[in-house]
XYZ file of C-alpha atoms in Angstrom:
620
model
C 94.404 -59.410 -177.034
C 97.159 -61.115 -174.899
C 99.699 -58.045 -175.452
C 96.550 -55.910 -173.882
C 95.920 -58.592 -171.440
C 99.594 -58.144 -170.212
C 99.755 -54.217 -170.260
C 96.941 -54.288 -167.621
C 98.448 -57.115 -165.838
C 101.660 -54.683 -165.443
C 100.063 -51.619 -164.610
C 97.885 -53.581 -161.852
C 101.019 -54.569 -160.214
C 102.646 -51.044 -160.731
C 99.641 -49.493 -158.927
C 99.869 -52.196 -155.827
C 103.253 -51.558 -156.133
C 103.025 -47.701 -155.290
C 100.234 -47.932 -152.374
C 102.844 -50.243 -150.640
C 105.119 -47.887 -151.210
C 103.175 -45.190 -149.958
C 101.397 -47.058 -147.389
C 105.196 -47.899 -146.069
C 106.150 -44.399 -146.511
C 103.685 -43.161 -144.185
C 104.537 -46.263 -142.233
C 107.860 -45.022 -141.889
C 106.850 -41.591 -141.086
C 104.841 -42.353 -138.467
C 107.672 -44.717 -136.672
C 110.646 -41.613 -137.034
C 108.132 -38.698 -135.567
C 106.743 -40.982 -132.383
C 110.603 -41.873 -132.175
C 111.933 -38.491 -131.892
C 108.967 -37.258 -130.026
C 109.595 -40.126 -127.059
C 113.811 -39.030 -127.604
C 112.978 -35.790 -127.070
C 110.818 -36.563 -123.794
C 113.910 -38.378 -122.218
C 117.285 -38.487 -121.888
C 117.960 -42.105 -121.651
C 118.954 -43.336 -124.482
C 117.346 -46.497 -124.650
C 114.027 -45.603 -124.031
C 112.947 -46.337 -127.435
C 113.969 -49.753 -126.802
C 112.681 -50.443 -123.637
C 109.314 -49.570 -124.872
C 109.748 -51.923 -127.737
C 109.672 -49.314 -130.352
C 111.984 -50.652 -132.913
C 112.686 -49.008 -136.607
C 111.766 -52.060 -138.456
C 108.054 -52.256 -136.799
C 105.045 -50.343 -137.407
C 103.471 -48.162 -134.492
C 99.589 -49.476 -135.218
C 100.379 -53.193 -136.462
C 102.457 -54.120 -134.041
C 101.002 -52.146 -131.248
C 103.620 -49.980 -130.071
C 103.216 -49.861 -125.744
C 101.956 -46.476 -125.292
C 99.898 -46.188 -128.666
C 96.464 -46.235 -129.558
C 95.817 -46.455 -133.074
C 92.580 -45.475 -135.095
C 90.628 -47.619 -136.714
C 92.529 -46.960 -140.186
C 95.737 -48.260 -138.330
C 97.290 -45.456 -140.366
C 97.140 -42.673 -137.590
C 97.480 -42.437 -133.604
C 94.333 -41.695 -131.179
C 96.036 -42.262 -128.149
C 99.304 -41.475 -126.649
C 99.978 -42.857 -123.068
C 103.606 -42.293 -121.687
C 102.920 -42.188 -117.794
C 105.554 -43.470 -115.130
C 108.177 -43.675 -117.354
C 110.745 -41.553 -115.709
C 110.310 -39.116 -118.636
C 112.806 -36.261 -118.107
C 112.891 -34.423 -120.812
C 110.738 -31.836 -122.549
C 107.673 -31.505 -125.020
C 108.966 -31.174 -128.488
C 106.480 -28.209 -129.688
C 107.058 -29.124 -133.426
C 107.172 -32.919 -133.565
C 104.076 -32.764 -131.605
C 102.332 -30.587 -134.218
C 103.404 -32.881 -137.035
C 102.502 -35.857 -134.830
C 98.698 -34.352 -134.778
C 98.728 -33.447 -138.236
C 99.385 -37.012 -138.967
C 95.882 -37.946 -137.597
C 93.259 -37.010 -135.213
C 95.164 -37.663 -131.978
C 92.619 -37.606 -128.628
C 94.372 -38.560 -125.996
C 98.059 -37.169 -124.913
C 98.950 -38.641 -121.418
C 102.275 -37.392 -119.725
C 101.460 -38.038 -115.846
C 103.820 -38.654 -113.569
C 107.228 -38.275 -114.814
C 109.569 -35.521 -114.331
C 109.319 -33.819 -117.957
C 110.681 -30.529 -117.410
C 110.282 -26.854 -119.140
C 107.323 -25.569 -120.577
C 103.773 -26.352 -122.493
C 104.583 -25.383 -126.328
C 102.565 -22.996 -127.837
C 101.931 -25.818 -130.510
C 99.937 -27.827 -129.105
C 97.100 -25.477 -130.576
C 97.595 -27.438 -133.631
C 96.153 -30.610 -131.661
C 92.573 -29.471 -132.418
C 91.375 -33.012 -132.157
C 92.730 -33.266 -128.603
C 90.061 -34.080 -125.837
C 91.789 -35.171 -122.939
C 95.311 -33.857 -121.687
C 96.908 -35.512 -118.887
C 100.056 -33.700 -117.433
C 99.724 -34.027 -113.995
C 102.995 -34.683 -111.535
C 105.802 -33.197 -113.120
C 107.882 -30.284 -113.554
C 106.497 -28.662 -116.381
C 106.782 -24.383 -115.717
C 106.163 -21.157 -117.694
C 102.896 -19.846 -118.608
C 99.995 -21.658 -119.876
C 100.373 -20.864 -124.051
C 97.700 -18.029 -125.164
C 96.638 -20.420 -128.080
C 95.501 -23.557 -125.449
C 91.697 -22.141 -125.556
C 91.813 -23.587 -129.323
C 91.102 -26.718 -128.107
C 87.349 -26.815 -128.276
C 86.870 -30.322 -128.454
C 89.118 -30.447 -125.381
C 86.827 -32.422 -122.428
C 89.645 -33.186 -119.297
C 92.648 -31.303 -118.776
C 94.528 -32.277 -115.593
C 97.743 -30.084 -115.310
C 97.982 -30.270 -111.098
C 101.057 -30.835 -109.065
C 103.790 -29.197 -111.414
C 105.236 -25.696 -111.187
C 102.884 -23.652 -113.606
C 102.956 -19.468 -113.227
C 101.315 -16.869 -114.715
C 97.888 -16.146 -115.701
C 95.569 -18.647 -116.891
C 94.186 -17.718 -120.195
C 90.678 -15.757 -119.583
C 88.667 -17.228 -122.486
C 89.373 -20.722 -121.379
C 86.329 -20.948 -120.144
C 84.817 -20.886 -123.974
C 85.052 -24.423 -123.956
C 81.831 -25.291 -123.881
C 82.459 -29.450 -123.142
C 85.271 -28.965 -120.818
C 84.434 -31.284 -117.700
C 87.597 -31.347 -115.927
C 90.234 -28.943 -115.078
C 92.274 -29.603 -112.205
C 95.410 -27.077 -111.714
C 96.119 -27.419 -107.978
C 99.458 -27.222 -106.388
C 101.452 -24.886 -109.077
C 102.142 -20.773 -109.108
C 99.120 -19.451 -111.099
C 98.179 -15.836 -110.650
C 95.339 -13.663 -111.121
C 91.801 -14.709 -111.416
C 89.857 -17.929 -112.581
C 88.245 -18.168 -115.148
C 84.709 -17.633 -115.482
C 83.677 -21.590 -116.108
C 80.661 -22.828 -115.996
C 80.685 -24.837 -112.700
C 77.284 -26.514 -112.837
C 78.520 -28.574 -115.781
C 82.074 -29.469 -114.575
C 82.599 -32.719 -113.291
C 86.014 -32.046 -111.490
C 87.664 -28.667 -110.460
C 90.354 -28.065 -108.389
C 92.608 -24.798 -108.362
C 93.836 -25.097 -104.725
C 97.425 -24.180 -103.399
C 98.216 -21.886 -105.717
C 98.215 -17.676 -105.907
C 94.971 -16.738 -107.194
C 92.851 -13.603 -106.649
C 89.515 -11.996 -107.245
C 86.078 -14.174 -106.969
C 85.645 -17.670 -107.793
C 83.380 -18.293 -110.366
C 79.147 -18.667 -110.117
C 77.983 -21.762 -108.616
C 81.228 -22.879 -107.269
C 79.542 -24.244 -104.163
C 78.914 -27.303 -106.013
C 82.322 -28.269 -104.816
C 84.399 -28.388 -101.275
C 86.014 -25.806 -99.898
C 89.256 -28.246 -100.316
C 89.527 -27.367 -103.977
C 90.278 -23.817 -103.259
C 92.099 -23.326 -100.238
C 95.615 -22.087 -99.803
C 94.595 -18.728 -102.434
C 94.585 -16.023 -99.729
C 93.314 -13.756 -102.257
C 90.101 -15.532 -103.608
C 86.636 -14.762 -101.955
C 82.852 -16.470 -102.398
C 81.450 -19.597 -101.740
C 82.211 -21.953 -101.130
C 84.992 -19.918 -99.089
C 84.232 -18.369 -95.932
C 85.322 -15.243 -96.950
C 82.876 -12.829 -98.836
C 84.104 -10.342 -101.209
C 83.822 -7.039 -101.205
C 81.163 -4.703 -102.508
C 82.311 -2.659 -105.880
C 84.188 0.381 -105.050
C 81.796 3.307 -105.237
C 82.276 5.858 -108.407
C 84.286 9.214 -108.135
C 82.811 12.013 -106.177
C 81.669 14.808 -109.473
C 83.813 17.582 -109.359
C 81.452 20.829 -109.947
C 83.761 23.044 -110.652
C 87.468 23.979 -110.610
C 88.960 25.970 -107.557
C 90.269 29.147 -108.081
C 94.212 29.268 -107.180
C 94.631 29.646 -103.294
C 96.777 32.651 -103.480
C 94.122 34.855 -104.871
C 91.898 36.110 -101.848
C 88.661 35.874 -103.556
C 89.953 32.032 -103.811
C 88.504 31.816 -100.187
C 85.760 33.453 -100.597
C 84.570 31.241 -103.586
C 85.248 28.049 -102.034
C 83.129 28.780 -98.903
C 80.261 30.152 -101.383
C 81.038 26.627 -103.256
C 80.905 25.010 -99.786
C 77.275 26.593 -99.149
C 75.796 25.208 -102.439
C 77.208 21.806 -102.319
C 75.659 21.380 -98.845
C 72.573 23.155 -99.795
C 72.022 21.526 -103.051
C 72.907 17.952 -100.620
C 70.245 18.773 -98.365
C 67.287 19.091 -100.756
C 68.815 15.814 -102.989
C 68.890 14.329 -98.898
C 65.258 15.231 -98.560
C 63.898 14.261 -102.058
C 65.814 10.721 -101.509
C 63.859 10.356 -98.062
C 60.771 11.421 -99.995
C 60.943 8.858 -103.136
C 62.022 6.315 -100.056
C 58.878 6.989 -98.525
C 56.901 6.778 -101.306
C 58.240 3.116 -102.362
C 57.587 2.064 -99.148
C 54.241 2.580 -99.024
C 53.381 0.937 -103.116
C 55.829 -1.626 -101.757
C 53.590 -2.072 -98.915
C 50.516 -1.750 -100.940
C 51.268 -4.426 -103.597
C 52.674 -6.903 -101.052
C 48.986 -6.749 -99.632
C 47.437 -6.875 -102.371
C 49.546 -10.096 -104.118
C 51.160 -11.948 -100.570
C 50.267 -15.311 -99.914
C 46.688 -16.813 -98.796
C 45.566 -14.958 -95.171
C 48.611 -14.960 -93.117
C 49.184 -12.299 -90.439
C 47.317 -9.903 -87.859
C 46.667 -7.112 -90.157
C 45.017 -9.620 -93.357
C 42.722 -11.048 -89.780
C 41.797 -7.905 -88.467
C 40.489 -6.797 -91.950
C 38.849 -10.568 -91.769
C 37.306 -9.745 -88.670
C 35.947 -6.352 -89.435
C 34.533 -7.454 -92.807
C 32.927 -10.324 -91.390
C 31.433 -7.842 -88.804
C 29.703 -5.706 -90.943
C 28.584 -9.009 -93.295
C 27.302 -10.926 -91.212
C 28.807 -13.637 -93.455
C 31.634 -15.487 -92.846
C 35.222 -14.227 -93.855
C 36.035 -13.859 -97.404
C 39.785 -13.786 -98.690
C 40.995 -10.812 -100.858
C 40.997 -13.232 -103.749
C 37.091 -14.288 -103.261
C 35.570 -10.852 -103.012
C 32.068 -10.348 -102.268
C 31.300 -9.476 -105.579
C 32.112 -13.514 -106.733
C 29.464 -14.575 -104.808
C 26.838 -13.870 -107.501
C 29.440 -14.250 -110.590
C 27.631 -13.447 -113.806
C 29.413 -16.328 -114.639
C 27.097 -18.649 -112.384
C 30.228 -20.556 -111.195
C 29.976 -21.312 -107.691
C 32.173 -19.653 -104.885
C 32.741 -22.569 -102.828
C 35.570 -25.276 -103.518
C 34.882 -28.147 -105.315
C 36.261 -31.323 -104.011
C 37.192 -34.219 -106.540
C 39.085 -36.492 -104.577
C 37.287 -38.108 -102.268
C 39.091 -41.625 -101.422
C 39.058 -40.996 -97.759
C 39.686 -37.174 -97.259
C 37.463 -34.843 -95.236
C 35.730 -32.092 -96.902
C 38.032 -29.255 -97.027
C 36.352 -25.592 -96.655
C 37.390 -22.729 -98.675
C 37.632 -20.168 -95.333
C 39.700 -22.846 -93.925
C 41.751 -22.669 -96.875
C 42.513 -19.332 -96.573
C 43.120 -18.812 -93.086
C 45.316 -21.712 -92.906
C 49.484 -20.523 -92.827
C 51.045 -20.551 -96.560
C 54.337 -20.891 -97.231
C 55.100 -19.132 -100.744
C 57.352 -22.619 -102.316
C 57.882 -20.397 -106.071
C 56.794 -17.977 -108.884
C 56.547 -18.799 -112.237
C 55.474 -17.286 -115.612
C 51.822 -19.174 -115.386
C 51.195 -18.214 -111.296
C 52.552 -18.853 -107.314
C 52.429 -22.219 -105.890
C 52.282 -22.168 -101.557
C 51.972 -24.955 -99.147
C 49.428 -24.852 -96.760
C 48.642 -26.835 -93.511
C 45.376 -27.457 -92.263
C 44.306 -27.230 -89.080
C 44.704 -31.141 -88.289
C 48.059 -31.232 -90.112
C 46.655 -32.364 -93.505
C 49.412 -30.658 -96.049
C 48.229 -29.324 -99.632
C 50.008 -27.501 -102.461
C 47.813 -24.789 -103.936
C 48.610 -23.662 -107.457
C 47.269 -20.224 -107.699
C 46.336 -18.939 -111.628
C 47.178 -15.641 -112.712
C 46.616 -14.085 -116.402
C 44.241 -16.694 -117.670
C 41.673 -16.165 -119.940
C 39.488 -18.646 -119.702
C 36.100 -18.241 -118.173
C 34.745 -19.996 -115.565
C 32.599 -22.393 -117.118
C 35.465 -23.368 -119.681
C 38.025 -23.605 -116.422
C 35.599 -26.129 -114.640
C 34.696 -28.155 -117.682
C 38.636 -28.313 -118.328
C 39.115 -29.740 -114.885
C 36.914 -31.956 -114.511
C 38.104 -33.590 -118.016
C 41.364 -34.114 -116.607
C 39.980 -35.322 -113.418
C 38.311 -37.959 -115.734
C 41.629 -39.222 -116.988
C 43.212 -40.342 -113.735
C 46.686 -42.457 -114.134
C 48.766 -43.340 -111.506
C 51.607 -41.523 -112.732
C 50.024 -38.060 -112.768
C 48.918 -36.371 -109.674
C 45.515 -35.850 -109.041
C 43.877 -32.678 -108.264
C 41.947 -32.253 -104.737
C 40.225 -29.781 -105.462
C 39.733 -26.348 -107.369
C 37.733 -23.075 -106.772
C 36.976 -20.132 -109.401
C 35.337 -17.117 -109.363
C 35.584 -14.272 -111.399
C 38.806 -12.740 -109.936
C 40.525 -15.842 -108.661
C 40.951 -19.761 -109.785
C 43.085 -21.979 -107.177
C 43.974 -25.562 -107.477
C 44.871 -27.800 -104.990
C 46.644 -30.790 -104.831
C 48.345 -33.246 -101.750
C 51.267 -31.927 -100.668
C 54.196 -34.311 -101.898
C 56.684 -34.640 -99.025
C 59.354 -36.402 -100.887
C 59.766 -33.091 -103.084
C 60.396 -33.051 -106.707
C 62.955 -34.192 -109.656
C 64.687 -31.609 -109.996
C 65.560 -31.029 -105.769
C 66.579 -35.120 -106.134
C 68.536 -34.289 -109.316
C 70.089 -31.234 -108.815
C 70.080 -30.226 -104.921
C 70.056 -33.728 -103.329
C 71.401 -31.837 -99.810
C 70.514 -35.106 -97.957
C 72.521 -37.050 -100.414
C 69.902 -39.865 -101.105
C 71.413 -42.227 -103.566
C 69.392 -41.666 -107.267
C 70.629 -45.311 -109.197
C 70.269 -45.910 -112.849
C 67.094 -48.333 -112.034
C 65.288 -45.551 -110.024
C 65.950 -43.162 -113.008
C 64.699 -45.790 -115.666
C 61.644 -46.166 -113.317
C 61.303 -42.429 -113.378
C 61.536 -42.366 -117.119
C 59.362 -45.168 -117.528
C 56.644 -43.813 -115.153
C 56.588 -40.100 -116.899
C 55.956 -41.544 -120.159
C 53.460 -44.167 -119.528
C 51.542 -41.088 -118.038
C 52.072 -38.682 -120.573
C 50.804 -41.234 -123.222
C 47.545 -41.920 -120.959
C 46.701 -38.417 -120.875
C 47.560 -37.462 -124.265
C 45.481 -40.820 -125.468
C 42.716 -40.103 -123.175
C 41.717 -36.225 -123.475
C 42.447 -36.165 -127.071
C 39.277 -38.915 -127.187
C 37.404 -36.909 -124.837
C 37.251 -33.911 -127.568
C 39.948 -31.963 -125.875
C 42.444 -32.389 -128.005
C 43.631 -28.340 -128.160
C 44.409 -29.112 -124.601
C 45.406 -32.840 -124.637
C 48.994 -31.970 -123.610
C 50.889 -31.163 -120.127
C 52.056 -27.320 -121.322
C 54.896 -27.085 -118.887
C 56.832 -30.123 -118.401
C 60.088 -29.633 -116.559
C 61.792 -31.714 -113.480
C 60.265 -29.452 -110.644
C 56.704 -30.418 -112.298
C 57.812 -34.552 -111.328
C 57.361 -34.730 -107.834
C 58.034 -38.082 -105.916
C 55.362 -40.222 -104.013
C 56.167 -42.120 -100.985
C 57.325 -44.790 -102.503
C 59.756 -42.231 -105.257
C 57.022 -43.279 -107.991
C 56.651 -40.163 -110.424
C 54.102 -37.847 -110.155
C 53.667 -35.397 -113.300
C 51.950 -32.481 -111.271
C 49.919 -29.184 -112.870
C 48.861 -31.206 -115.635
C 47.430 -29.216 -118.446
C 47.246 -25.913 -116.554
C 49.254 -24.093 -119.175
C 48.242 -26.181 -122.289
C 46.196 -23.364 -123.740
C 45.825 -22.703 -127.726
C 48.155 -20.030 -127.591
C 50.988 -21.788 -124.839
C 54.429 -19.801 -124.943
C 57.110 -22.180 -125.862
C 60.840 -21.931 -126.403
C 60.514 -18.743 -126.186
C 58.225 -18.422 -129.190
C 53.763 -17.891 -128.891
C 52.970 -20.622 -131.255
C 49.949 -22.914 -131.058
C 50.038 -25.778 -128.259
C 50.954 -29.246 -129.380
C 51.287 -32.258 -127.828
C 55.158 -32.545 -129.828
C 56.090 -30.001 -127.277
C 55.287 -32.351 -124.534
C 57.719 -34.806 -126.086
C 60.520 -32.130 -126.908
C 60.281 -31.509 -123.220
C 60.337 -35.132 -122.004
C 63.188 -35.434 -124.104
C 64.979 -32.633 -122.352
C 63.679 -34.338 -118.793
C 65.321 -37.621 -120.125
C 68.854 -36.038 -120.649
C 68.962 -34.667 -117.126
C 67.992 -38.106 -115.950
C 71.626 -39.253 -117.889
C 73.467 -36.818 -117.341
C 72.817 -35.444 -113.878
C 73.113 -31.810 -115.121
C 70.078 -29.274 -115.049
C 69.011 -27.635 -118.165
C 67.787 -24.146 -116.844
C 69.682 -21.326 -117.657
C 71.886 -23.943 -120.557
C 71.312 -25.520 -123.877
C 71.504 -29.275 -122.385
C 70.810 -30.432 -125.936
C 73.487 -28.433 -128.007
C 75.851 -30.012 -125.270
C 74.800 -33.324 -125.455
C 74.993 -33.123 -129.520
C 78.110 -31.999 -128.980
C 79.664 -34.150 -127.384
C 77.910 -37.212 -128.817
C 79.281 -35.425 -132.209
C 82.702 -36.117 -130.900
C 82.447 -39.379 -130.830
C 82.669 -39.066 -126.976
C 79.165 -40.374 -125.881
C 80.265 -42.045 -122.413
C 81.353 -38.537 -121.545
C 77.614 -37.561 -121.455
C 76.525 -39.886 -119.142
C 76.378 -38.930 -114.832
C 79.724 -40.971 -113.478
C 77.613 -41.612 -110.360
C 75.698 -43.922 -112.801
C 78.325 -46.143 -115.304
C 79.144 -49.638 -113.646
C 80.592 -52.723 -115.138
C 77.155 -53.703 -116.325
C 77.674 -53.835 -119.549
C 73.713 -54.225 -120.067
C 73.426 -50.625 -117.974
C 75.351 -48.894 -120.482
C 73.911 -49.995 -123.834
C 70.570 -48.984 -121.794
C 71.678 -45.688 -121.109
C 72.712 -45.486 -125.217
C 68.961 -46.336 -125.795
C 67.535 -44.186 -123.722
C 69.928 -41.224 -125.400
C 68.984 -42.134 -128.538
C 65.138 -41.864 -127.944
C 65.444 -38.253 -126.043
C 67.487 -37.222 -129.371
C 64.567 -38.101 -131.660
C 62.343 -36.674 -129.144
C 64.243 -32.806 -129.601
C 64.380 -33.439 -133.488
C 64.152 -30.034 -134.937
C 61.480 -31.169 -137.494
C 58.564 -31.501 -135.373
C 56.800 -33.835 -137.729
C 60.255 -36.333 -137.126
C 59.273 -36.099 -133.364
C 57.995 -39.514 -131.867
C 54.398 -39.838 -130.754
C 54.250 -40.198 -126.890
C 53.193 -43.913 -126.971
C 55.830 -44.438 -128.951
C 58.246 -42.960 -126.340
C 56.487 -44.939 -124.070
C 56.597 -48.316 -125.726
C 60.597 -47.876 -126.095
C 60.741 -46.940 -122.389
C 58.943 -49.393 -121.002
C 61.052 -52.016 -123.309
C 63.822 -50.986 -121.698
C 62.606 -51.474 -118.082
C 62.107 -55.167 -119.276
């Protein structure tokens, strides 16, 4: 018993014996590659020893200056070398080996005077997410394998003396937020980023060509002067149309010795001109011709009454009536609807507004403000001044009695968070709504093209959260009670739906105007549910964070992406982090809850007054 007793005794210490071993192995490791990596960046020396980098310490435990260790304190996350007087060069091997050691992050080189090239190595770095190489005088050509770096967020390579081509399918980093290349020798064209989801670009003073990528107007003119070859906005110069295609050759001349050579190419003359004059007059003809359907549907679809020719016809049919003016969109036919829903516009809100008349409607100027899949919306002024925003209906199947009844359900369910309707007319060919005209515009124009500049704090955009909720759970609460639960939900939530009162309270407009039993979403015709409110929301709630629109770009996949990384912060709109630390952790929450809120499993989705509860928690 005591013989077995010592055997595992011994083979205990054996084992603690080898992890120190190993443990000091790696140790050991670690301390020669950073070593020869920092000898290699400059020629003094002493530079290990000014830094304090000494062959008997460890890198992690005894915090190294310069080093960032992960949490392991096995492995490096950070390397930070800047103003050092670094005059060397980037060791493309001992940099590999250094990321294969660990999941290194951060490799910062700024302003020194490091010298030659960017190894092709570095692809090896996959972990890499911010590289900071700004202000020295690294040259050569980008390496072909730096688009590897998919993780990569910030890359700042400005003020150094860079040539070449940048590598085309850089722009497949999805995260990248940051690329700033000014002031080196690059050639040909940019990259095709995406602009609306960069934070910080900046190719100026250098030799680039062609046309600067889509949206690029987000930015100043500053950040891409001094490339007389690019063209597009921001820039004031435009670029050029396409170059237009080869004329056809017909046929081949005959050699211009032979006589009859002559005598072909005149007969070849004759058709070409012939055959251009009847493809001349056929092109005039089809012109025509488009003109006048143009012409035709524009009349027939344009905006409410507006013009001399829409009031003459006004006029003239009023004439031979002797009833007053009806719109295209009435037609005299609606007057005695099968349907037995009335003609005339039904008014609902009545704190204080004078009766507004459906002919005054119509002849009133409309402005056309957008199209969408579910109908036109136009602003239209009153004689008076009074301003109103008329949603007008197209491809809905309900009848008239069902529209009405729907209406004046949600009229029931009135919260101050969701704007009311004014009124609404049907007929059997047309069904209008109309609301008051929000002058303070909507969440998406303050989000996303804020041209005035008004300042959009975290507190405003908590409110704004808070306020959407709080009236999403009302109306979901409140029509599902009132037996309309198939149409309980908003249908189409999005920022341009949030306008802002006059005091930049939300406003969740068109309310259930789209939430039919068979409502289009994601692309998919699936039965509405009120989940898809809160999917949306959730969307809504990540543009509030992160200050970036979500049309025409998977906002989620982004923001999982990144949050994936272990990068959260990144996410969030710079405009919006302080010192607070209370603003930040409330930012977190409010991440957290539009995550659950696009859960793929539908069923794993909160309920609305759940969202709201966790919203409104925060505000407190």
């Amino acid at each position: 018993m005591e013989v077995s007793l010592m055997r595992l005794l011994l083979l205990s210490l054996l084992l603690l014996l080898l992890t120190k071993s190993t443990s000091s192995q790696n140790s050991n490791d670690l301390n020669i590659t950073l070593t020869s990596f920092l000898k290699k960046l400059s020629t003094n020396p002493r530079i290990d020893q000014e830094l304090g980098w000494t062959p008997a310490s460890d890198p992690c435990r005894d915090r190294w200056k310069g080093i960032a260790c992960n949490k392991d304190g096995k492995s490096v996350r950070a390397l930070v070398l800047e103003s050092l007087k670094l005059d060397g060069s980037i060791d493309g091997t001992l940099l590999s080996h250094l990321c294969n050691s660990g999941p290194l992050s951060i490799l910062s080189l700024q302003d020194n005077a490091l010298n030659r090239g960017l190894p092709s190595e570095i692809s090896s770095c996959t972990r890499l997410t911010h590289v900071y190489l700004s202000n020295n005088r690294l040259s050569g050509s980008l390496p072909s394998s730096l688009p590897s770096l998919k993780s990569l967020k910030r890359l700042e390579i400005s003020h150094n003396n860079f040539s070449g081509n940048i590598p085309s399918n850089m722009s497949r980093i999805s995260g990248i937020l940051t690329f700033l290349s000014n002031n080196n020798h690059f050639t040909g064209s940019i990259p095709d980023f995406s602009m609306n989801f960069m934070d910080e670009f900046d190719v100026s003073f250098n030799q680039f060509s062609g046309s600067v990528p889509a949206n690029s107007e987000k930015f100043p003119v500053s950040r891409f002067v001094g490339n007389p070859g690019l063209c597009g906005k921001p820039l004031s110069v435009a670029c050029p149309p396409p170059p237009s295609p080869p004329p056809l050759i017909l046929s081949s001349p005959l050699p211009p010795s032979s006589p009859s050579s002559h005598k072909s190419k005149r007969t070849l003359m004759s058709k070409v001109v012939m055959v251009s004059g009847y493809v001349l007059l056929a092109l005039v003809i089809i012109l025509f011709l488009a003109y006048r359907c143009l012409k035709k549907k524009k009349n027939k679809n344009g905006p409410l009454y507006k013009g001399e020719i829409k009031e003459k016809k006004i006029a003239e049919s009023s004439e031979k009536s002797g009833n007053p003016s009806r719109s295209e969109y009435s037609i005299s036919s609606a007057a005695h609807s099968s349907e037995g829903v009335s003609t005339s516009l039904v008014m609902l809100k009545k704190d204080g507004c004078k009766d507004l008349k459906f002919e005054e409607l119509l002849r009133a100027p409309a402005e056309l403000l957008g199209k969408g899949r579910f109908g036109s919306l136009y602003k239209v002024v009153i004689n008076g001044g009074a301003e109103y925003a008329v949603k007008r209906i197209k491809d809905w199947s309900l009848s008239g009695d069902e529209f009405k009844n729907k209406i004046m359900k949600m009229d029931q369910a009135r919260h101050p968070n969701v704007l009311p309707i004014t009124a609404f007319y049907c007929s059997k060919q047309e069904k209008l709504v109309v609301y008051d005209f929000q002058k303070n515009g909507s969440l998406y124009r303050l989000l996303h093209d804020n041209k005035e500049s008004r300042p959009f704090t975290w507190k405003s955009r908590l409110n704004v959260a808070a306020g959407i909720s709080a009236g999403l759970s009302f109306m979901h609460r409140s029509l599902a009670n009132s037996g309309a639960a198939t149409t309980a939900g908003h249908g189409n939530l999005k920022c341009s739906n949030i306008l802002l009162s006059s005091t930049m309270d939300p406003l969740i407009s068109e309310y259930g105007l789209t939430a039919l039993p068979t409502h289009r979403h994601a692309g998919k015709t699936q039965p509405f549910s009120p989940t898809n409110d809160v999917y949306d929301l959730g969307v809504i709630f990540l543009e509030l964070l992160t200050g970036k629109p979500s049309h025409g770009f998977n906002l989620a996949q982004w923001v999982h992406s990144v949050v994936r990384e272990e990068w959260t912060v990144e996410v969030f709109d710079k405009s919006l982090l302080s010192d607070e630390e209370m603003v930040e952790e409330t930012m977190m929450r409010l991440l957290q809850v539009a995550l659950q809120c696009m859960n793929g499993d539908v069923n794993a989705r909160p309920s609305m007054a759940e969202v709201a509860a966790n919203v409104a928690g925060m505000m407190e």
